PDB file of C-alpha atoms in Angstrom:
ATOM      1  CA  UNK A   1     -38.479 -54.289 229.342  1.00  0.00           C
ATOM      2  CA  UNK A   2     -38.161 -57.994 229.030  1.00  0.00           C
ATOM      3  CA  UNK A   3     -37.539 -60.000 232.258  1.00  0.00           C
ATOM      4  CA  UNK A   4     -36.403 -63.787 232.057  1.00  0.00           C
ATOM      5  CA  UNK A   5     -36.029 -66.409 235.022  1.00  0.00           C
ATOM      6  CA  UNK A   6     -33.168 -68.148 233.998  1.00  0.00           C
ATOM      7  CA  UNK A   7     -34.437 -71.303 234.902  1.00  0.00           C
ATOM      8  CA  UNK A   8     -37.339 -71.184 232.202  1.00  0.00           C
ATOM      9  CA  UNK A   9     -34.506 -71.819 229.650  1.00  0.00           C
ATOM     10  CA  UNK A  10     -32.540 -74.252 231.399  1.00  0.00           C
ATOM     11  CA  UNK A  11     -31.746 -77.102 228.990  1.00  0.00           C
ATOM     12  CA  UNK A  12     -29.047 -80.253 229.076  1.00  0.00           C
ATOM     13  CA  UNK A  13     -26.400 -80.447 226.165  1.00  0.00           C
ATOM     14  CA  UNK A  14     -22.986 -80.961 224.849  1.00  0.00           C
ATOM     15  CA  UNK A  15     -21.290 -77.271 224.909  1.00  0.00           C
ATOM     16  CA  UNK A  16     -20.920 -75.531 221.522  1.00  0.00           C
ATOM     17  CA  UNK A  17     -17.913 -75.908 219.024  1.00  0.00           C
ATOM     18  CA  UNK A  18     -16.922 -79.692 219.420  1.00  0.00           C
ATOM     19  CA  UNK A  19     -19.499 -80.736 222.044  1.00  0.00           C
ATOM     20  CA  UNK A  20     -17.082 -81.764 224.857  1.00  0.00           C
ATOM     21  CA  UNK A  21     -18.514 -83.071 227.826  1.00  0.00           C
ATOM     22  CA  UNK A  22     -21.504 -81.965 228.989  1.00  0.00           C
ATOM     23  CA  UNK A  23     -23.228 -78.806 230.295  1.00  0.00           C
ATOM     24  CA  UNK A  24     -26.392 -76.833 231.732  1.00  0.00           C
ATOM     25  CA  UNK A  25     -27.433 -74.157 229.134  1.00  0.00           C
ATOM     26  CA  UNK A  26     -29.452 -70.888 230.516  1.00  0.00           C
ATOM     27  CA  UNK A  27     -30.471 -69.363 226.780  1.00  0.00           C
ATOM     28  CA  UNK A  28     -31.707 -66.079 228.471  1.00  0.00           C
ATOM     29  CA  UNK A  29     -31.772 -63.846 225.841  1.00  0.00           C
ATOM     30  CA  UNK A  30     -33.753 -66.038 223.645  1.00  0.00           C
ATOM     31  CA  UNK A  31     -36.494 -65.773 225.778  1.00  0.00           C
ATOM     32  CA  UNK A  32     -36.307 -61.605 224.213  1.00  0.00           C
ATOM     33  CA  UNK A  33     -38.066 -60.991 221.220  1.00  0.00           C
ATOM     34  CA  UNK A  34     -36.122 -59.748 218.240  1.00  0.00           C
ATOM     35  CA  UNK A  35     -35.004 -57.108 217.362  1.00  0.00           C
ATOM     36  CA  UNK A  36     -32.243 -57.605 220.263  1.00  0.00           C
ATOM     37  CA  UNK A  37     -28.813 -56.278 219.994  1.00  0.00           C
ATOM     38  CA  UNK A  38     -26.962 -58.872 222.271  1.00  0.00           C
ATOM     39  CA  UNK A  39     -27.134 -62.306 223.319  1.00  0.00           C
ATOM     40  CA  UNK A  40     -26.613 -62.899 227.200  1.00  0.00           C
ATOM     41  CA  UNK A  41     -26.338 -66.728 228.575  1.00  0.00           C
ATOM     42  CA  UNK A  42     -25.333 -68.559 231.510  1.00  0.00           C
ATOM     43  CA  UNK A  43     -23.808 -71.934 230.479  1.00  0.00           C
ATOM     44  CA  UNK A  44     -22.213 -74.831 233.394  1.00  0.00           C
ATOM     45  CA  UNK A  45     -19.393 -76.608 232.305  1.00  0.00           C
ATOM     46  CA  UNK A  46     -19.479 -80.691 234.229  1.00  0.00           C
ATOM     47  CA  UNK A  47     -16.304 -81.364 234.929  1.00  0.00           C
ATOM     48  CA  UNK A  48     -13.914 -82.292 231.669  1.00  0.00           C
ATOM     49  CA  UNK A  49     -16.145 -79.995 229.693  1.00  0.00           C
ATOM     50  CA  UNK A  50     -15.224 -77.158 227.644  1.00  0.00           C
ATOM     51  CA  UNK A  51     -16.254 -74.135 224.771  1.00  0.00           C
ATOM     52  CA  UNK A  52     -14.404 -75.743 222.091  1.00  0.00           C
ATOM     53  CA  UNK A  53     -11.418 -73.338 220.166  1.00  0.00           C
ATOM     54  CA  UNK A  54     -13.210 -71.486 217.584  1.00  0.00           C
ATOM     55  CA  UNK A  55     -13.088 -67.911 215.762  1.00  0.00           C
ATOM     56  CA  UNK A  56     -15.531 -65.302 216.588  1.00  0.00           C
ATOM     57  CA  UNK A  57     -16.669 -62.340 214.443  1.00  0.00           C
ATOM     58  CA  UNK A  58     -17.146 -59.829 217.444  1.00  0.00           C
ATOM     59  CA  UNK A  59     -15.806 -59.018 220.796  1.00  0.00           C
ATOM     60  CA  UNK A  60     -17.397 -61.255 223.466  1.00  0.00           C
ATOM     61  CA  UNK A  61     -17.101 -61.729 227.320  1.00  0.00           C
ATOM     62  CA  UNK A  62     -16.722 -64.690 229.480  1.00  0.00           C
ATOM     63  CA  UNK A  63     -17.511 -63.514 233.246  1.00  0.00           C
ATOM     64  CA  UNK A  64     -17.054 -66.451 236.287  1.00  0.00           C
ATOM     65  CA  UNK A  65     -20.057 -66.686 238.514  1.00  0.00           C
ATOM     66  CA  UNK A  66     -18.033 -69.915 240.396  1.00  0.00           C
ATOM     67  CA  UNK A  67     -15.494 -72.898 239.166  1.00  0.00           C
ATOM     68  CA  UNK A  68     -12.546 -72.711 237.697  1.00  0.00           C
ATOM     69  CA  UNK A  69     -11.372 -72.845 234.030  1.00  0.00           C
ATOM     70  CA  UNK A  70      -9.219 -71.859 231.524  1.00  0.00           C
ATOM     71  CA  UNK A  71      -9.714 -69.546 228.863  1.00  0.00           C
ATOM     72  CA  UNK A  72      -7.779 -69.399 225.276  1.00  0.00           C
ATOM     73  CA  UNK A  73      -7.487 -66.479 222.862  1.00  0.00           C
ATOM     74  CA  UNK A  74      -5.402 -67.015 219.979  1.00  0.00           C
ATOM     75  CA  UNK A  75      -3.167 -69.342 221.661  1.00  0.00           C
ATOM     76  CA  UNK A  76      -2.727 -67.405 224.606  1.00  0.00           C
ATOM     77  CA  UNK A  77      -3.974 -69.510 227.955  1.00  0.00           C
ATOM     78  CA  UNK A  78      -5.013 -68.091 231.432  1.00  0.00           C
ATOM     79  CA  UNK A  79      -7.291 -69.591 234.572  1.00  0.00           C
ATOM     80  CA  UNK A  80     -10.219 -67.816 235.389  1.00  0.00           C
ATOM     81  CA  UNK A  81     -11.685 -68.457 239.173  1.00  0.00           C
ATOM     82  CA  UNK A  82     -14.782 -66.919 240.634  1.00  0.00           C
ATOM     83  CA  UNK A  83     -15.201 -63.129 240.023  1.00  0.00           C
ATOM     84  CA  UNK A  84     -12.799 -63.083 236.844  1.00  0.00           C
ATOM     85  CA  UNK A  85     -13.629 -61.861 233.404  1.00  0.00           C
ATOM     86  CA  UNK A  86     -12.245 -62.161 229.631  1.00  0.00           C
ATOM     87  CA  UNK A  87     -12.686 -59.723 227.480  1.00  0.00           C
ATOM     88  CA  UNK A  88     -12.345 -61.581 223.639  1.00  0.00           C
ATOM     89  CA  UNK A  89     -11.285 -59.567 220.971  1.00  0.00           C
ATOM     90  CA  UNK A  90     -13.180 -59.819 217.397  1.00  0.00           C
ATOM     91  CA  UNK A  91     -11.273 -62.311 215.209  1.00  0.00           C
ATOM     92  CA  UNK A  92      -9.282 -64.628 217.964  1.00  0.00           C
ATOM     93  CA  UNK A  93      -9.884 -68.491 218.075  1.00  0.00           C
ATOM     94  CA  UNK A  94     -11.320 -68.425 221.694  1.00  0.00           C
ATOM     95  CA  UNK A  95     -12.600 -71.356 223.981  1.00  0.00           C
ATOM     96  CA  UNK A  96     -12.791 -72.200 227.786  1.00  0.00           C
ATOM     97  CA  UNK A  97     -12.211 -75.346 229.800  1.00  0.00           C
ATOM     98  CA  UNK A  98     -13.597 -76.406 232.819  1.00  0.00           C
ATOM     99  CA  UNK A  99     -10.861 -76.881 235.805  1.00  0.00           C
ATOM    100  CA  UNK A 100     -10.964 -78.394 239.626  1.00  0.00           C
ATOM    101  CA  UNK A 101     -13.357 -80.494 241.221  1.00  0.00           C
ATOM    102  CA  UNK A 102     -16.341 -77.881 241.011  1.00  0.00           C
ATOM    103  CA  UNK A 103     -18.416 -76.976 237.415  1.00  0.00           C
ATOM    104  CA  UNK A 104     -17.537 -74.119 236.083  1.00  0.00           C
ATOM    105  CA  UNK A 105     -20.630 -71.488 235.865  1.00  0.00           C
ATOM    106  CA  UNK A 106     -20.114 -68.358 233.393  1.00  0.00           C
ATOM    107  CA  UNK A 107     -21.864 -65.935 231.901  1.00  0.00           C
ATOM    108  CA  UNK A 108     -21.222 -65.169 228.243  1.00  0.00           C
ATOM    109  CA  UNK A 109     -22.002 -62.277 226.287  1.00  0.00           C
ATOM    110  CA  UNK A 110     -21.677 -61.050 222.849  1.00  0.00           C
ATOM    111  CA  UNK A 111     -23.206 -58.605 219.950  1.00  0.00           C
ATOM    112  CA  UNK A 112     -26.189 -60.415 218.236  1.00  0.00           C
ATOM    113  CA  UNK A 113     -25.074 -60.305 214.160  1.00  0.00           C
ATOM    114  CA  UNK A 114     -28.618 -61.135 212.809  1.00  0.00           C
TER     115      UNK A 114
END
């Protein structure tokens, strides 16, 4: 067992694929020594930012822990509030925006391929 305080991996950056806006990264499951099947983080979108569209290779999960946002799979768009989850299917060009006045806080998860 591996436990992690999320705030000892707390680090300021542009979000991934396209770097728009800005955002507070939680790595958590770096902080887990390999081998490790699945990577678990916490990322909070400012306002404006987003997950730039890209294709994944796996199935991966966007849970809300509060904000708003919207997600897109393929195309297809929906808002996501507090308590909301999207499932991501292996092979969809995915991304989330941040929405409202408020960041957006989410969890993501997804199959570690190395």
């Amino acid at each position: 067992m591996i436990v992690v305080d999320e705030r000892a991996t707390m680090r300021r950056e542009p979000p991934p694929h396209g770097a728009i806006g800005m955002s507070t990264a939680y790595r958590i499951s770096d902080a887990v020594p390999a081998p490790r099947a699945m990577e678990f983080r916490r990322r909070i979108l400012d306002r404006g930012a987003a997950i730039g569209e890209h294709p994944i290779a796996h199935d991966e999960v966007y849970h809300v822990l509060d904000g708003e946002g919207e997600v897109v799979s393929d195309g297809q768009r929906a808002t996501l509030r507090k308590g909301m989850t999207a499932y991501l299917y292996k092979g969809a060009v995915v991304g989330i925006s941040q929405r409202g006045r408020r960041p957006l806080s989410l969890i993501v998860a997804y199959p570690n391929t190395q």
